[in-house]
PDB file of C-alpha atoms in Angstrom:
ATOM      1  CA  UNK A   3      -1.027  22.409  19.362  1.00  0.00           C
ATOM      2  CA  UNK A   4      -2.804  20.952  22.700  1.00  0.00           C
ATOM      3  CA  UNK A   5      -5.218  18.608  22.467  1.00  0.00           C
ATOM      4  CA  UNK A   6      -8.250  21.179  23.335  1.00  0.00           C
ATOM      5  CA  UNK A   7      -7.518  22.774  19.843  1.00  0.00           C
ATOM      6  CA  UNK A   8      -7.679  19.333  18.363  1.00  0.00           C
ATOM      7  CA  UNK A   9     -10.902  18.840  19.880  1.00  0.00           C
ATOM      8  CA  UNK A  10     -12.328  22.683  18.773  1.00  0.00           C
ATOM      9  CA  UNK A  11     -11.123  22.340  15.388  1.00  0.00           C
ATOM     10  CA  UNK A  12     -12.717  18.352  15.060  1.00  0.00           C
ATOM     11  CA  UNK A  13     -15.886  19.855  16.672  1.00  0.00           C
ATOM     12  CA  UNK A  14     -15.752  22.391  13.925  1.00  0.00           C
ATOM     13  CA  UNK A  15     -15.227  19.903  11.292  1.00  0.00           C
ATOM     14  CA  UNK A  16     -18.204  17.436  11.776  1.00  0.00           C
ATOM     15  CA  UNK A  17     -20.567  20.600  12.162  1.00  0.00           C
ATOM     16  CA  UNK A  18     -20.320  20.977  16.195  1.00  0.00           C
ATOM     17  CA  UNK A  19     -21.355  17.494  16.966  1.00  0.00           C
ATOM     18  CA  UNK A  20     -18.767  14.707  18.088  1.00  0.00           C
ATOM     19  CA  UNK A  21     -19.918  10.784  18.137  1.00  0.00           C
ATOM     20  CA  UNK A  22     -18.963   8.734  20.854  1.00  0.00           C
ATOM     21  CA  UNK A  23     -15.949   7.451  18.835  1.00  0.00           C
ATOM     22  CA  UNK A  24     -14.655  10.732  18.012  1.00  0.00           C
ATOM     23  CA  UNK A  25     -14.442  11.638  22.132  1.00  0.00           C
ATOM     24  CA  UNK A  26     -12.646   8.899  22.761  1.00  0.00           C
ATOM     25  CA  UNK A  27     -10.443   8.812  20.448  1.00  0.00           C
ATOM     26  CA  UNK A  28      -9.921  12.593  21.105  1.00  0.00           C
ATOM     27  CA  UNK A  29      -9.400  11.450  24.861  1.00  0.00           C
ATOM     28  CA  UNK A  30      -6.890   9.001  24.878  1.00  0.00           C
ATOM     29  CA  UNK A  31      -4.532  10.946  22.025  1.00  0.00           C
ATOM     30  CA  UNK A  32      -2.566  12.507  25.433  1.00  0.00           C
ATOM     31  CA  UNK A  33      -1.328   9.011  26.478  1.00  0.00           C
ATOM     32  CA  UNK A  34      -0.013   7.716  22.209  1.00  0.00           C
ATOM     33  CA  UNK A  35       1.112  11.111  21.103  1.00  0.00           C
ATOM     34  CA  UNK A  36       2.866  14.208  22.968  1.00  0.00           C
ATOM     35  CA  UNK A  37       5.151  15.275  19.973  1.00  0.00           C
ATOM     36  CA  UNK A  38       4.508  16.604  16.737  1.00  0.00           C
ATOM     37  CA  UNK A  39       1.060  16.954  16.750  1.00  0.00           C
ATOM     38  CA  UNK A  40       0.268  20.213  14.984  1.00  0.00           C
ATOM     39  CA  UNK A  41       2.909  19.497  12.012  1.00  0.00           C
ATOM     40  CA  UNK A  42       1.541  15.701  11.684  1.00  0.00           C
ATOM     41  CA  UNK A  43      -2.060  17.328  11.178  1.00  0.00           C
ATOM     42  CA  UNK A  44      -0.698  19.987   8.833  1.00  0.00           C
ATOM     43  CA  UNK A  45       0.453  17.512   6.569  1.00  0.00           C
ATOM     44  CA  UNK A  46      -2.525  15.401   7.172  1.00  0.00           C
ATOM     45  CA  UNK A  47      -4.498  18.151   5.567  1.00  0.00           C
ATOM     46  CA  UNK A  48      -2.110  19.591   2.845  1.00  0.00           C
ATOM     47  CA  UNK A  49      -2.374  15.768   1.217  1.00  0.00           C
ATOM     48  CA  UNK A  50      -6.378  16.369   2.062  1.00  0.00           C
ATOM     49  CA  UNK A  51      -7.040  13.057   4.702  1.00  0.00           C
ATOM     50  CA  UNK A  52      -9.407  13.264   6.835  1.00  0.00           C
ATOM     51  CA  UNK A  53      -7.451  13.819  10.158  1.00  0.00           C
ATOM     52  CA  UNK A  54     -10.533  15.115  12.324  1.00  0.00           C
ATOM     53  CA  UNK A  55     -12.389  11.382  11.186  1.00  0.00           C
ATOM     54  CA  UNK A  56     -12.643   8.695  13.582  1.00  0.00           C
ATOM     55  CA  UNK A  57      -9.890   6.651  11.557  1.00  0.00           C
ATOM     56  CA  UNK A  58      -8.050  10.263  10.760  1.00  0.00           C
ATOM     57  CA  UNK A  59      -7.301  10.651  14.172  1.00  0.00           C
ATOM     58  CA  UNK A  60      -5.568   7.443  14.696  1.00  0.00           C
ATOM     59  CA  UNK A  61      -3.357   8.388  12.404  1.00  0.00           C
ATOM     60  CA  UNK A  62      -1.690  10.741  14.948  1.00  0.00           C
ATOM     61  CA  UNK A  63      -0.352   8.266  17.402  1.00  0.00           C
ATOM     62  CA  UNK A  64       2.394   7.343  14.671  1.00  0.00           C
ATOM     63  CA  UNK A  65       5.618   8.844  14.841  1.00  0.00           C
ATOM     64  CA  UNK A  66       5.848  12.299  11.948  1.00  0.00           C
ATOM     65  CA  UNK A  67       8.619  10.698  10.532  1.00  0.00           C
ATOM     66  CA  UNK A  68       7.184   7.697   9.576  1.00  0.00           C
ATOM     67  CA  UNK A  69       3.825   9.159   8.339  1.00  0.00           C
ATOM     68  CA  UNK A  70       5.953  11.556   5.738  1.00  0.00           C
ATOM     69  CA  UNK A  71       7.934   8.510   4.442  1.00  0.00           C
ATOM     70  CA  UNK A  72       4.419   6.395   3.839  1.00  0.00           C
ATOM     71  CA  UNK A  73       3.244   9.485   2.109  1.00  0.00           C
ATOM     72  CA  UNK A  74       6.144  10.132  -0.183  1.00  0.00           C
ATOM     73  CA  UNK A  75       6.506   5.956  -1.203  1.00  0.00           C
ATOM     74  CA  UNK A  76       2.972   5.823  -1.940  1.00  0.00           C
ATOM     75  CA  UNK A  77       1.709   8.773  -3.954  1.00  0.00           C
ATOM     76  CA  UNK A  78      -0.248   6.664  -5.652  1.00  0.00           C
ATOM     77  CA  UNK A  79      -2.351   5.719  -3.435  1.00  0.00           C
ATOM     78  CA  UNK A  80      -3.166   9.424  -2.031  1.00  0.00           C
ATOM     79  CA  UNK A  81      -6.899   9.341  -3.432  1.00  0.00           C
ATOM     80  CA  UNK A  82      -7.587   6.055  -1.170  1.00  0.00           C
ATOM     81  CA  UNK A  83      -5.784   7.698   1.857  1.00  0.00           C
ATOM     82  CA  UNK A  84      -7.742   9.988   1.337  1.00  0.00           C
ATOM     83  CA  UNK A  85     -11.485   8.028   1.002  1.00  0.00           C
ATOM     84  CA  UNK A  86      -9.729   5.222   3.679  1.00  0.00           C
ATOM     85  CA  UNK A  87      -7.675   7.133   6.408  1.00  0.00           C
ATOM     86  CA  UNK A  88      -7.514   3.521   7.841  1.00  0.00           C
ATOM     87  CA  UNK A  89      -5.822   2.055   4.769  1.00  0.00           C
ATOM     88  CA  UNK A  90      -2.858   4.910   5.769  1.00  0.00           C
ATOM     89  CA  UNK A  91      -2.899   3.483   9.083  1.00  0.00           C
ATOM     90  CA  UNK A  92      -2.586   0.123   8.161  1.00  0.00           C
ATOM     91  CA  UNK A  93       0.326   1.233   5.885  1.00  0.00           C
ATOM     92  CA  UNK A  94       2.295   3.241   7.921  1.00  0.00           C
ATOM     93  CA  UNK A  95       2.424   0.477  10.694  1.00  0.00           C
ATOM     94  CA  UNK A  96       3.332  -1.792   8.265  1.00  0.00           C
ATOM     95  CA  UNK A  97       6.159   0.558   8.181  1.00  0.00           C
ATOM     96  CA  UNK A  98       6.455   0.188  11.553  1.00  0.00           C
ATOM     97  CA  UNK A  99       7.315  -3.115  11.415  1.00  0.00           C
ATOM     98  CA  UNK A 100       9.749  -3.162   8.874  1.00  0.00           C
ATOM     99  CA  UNK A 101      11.590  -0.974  10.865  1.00  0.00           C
ATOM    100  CA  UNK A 102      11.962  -3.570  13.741  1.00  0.00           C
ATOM    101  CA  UNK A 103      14.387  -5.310  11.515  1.00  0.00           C
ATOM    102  CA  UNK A 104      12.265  -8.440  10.443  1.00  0.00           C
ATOM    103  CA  UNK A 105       8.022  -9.275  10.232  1.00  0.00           C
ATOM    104  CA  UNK A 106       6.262 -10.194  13.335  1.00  0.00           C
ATOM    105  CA  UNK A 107       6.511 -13.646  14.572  1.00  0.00           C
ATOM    106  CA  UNK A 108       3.288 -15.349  15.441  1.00  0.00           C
ATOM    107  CA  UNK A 109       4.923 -16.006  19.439  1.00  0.00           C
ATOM    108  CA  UNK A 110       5.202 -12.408  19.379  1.00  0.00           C
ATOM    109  CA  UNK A 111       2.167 -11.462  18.714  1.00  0.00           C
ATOM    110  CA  UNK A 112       0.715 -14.864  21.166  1.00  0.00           C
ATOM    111  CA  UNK A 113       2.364 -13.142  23.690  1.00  0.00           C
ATOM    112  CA  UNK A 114       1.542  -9.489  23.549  1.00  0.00           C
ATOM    113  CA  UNK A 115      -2.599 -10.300  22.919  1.00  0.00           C
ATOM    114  CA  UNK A 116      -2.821 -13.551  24.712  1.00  0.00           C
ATOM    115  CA  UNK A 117      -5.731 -12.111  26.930  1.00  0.00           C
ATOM    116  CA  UNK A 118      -7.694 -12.057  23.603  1.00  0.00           C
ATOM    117  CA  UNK A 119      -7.373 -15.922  23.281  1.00  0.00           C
ATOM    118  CA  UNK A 120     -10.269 -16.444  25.676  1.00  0.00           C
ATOM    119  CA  UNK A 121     -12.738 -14.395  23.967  1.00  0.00           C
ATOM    120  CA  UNK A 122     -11.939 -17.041  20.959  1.00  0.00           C
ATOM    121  CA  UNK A 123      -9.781 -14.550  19.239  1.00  0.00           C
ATOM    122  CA  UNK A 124      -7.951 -16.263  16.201  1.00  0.00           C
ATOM    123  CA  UNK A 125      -4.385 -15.792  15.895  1.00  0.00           C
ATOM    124  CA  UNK A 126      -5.423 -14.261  12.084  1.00  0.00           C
ATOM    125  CA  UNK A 127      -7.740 -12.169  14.084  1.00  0.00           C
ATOM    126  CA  UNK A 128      -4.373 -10.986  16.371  1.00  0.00           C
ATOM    127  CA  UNK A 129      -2.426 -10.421  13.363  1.00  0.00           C
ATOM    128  CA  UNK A 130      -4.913  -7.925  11.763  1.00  0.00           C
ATOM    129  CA  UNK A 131      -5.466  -5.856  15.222  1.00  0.00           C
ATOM    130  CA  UNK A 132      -1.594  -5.926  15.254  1.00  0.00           C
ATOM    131  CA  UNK A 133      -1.557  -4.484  11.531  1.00  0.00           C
ATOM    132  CA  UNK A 134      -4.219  -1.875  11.914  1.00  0.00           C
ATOM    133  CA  UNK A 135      -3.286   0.153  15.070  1.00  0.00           C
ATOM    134  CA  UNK A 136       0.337   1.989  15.902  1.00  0.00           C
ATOM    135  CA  UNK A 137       2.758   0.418  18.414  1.00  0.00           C
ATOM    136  CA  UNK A 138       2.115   3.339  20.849  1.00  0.00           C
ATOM    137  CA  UNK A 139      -1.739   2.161  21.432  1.00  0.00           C
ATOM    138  CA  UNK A 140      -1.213  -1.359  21.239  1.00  0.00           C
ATOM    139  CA  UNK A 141       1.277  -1.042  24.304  1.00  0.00           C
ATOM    140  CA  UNK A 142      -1.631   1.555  25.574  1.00  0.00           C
ATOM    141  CA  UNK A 143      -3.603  -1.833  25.212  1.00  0.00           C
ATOM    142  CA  UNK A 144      -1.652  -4.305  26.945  1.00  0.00           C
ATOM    143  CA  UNK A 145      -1.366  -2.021  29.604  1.00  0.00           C
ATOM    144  CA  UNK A 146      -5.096  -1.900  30.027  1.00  0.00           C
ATOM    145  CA  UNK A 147      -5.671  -5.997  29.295  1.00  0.00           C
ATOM    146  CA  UNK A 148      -7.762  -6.304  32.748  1.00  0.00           C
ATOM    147  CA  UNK A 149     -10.081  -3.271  31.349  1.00  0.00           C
ATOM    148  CA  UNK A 150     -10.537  -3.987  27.756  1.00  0.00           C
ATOM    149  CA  UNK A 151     -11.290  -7.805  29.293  1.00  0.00           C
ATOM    150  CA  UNK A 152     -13.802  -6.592  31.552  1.00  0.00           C
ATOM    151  CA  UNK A 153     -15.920  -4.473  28.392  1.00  0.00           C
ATOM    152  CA  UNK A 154     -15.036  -7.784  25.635  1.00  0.00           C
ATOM    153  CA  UNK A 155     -16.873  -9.572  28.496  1.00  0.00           C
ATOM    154  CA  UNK A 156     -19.699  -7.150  28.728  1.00  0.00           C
ATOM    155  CA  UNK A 157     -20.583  -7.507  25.081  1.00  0.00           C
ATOM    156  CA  UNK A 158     -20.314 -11.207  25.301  1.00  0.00           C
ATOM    157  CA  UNK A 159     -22.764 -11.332  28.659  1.00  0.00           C
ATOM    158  CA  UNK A 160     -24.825  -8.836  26.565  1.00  0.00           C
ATOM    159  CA  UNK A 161     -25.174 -11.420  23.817  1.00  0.00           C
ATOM    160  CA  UNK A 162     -23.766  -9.470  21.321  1.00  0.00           C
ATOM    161  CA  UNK A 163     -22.856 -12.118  19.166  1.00  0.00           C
ATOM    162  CA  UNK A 164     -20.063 -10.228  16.345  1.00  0.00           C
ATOM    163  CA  UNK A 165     -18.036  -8.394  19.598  1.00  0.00           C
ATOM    164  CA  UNK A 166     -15.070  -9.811  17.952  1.00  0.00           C
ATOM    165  CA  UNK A 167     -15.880  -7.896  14.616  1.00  0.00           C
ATOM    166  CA  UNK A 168     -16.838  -4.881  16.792  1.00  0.00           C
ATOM    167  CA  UNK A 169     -13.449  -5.000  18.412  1.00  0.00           C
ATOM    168  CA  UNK A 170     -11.290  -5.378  15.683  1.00  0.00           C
ATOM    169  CA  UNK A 171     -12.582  -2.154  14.277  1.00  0.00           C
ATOM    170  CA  UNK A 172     -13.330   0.012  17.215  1.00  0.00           C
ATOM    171  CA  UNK A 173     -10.972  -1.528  19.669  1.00  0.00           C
ATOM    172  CA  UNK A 174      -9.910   2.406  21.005  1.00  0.00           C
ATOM    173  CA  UNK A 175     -13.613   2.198  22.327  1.00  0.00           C
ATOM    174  CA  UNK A 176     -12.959  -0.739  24.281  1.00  0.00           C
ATOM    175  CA  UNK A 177     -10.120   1.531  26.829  1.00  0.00           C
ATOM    176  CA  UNK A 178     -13.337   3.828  27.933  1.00  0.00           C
ATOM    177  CA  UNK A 179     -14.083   3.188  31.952  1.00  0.00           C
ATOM    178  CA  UNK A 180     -15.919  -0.284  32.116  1.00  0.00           C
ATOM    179  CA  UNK A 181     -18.540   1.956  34.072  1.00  0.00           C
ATOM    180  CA  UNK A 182     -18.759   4.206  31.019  1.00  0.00           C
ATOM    181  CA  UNK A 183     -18.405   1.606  28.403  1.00  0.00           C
ATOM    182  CA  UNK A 184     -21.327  -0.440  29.871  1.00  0.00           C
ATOM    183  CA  UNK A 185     -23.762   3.085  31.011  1.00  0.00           C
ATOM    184  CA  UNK A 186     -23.227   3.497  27.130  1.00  0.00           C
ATOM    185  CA  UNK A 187     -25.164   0.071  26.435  1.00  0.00           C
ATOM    186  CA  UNK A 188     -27.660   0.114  29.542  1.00  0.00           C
ATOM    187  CA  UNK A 189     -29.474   3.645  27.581  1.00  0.00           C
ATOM    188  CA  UNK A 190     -31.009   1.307  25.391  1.00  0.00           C
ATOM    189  CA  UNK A 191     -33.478  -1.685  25.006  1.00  0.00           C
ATOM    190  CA  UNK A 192     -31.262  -4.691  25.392  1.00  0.00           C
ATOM    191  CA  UNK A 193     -32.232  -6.874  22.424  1.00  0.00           C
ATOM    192  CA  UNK A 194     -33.030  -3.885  20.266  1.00  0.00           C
ATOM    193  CA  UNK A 195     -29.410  -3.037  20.592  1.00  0.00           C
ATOM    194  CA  UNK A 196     -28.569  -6.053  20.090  1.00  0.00           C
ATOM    195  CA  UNK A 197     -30.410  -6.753  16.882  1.00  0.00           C
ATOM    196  CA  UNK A 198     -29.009  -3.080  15.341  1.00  0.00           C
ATOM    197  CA  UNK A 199     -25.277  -4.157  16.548  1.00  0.00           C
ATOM    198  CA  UNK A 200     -25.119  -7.267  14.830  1.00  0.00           C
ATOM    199  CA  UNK A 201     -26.705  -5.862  11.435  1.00  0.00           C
ATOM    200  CA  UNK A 202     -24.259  -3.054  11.704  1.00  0.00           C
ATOM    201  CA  UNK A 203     -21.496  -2.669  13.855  1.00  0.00           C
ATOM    202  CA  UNK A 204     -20.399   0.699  12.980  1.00  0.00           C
ATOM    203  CA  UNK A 205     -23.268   2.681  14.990  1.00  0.00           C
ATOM    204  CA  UNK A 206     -21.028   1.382  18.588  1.00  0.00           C
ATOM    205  CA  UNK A 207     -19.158   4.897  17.540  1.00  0.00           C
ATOM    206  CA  UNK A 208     -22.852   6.994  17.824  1.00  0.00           C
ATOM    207  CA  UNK A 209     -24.236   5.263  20.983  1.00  0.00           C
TER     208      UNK A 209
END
């Protein structure tokens, strides 16, 4: 499968309309995943997950392997995969991890997401990104520190007070173009946005 199916068959599943999330998550897939992708969403939807979601999708950047192993230890839990894709995601790189051999050491993660430190990023705050994305897109993001800087900056200019909250959930946003990210923003009135961001950071993924 190539990622325009993926996109058709999302566009088909949230009834021809994709948010702003959905795109981009849809449009940085190519550079976390290149193998496995059709038989990783087949299984996605034979355990009935919401792989075209926002948080389905992220899903796909882990490896197939580990995603069927996470799936067969925790039958159990297949009812909140399937309400929470994110609480699969947040499994299966905890999986991740164990396979490294030992848990993360603080200096590790220090060192991979020190940019973050001067947006006033807690070291707790490091941990959880850590624990809630795949390897594969955190290396996308370290790769990318100077851009996802520039658009953490943005909000913070902007006066958007919880951009730390915003980022820690909907940190794929934050590798769009910095000419993109902030054309997204400039549609609106500035402390109308603000007001709605801050009482509800989840509508970033519909601006």
């Amino acid at each position: 499968m190539n990622i325009r199916k993926l996109m058709n068959e999302t566009l088909v599943a949230n009834n021809g309309e994709l948010s702003r999330g959905l795109k981009n998550q849809l449009s940085i897939l190519p550079a976390i995943t290149n193998q496995n992708l059709e038989e990783k969403i087949e299984r996605l939807k034979k355990e009935n997950i919401m792989v075209y979601s926002y948080y389905g999708l992220r899903i796909l950047g882990f490896n197939l392997s580990d995603i069927e192993e996470v799936l067969k230890e925790n039958m159990s839990k297949k009812e909140s995969y399937q309400t929470n894709p994110q609480e699969l995601v947040r499994d299966i790189r905890k999986k991740e991890i164990e396979e490294l051999g030992s848990s993360l050491k603080e200096d590790m993660i220090s060192n991979s997401m020190n940019y973050l430190e001067k947006f006033e990023f807690t070291k707790d705050q490091m941990l959880y990104l850590d624990q809630n994305t795949s390897r594969t897109l955190i290396d996308t993001m370290n790769q990318n520190q100077k851009l996802i800087s520039a658009n953490l900056k943005y909000l913070f200019d902007l006066g958007v007070t919880n951009y730390r909250e915003i980022f820690l959930e909907y940190y794929d946003l934050f590798l769009l173009d910095n000419s993109t990210f902030v054309g997204i923003f400039n549609k609106y009135d500035r402390e109308d946005l603000v007001d709605k961001l801050e009482k509800n950071a989840a509508i970033i993924e519909y601006l």
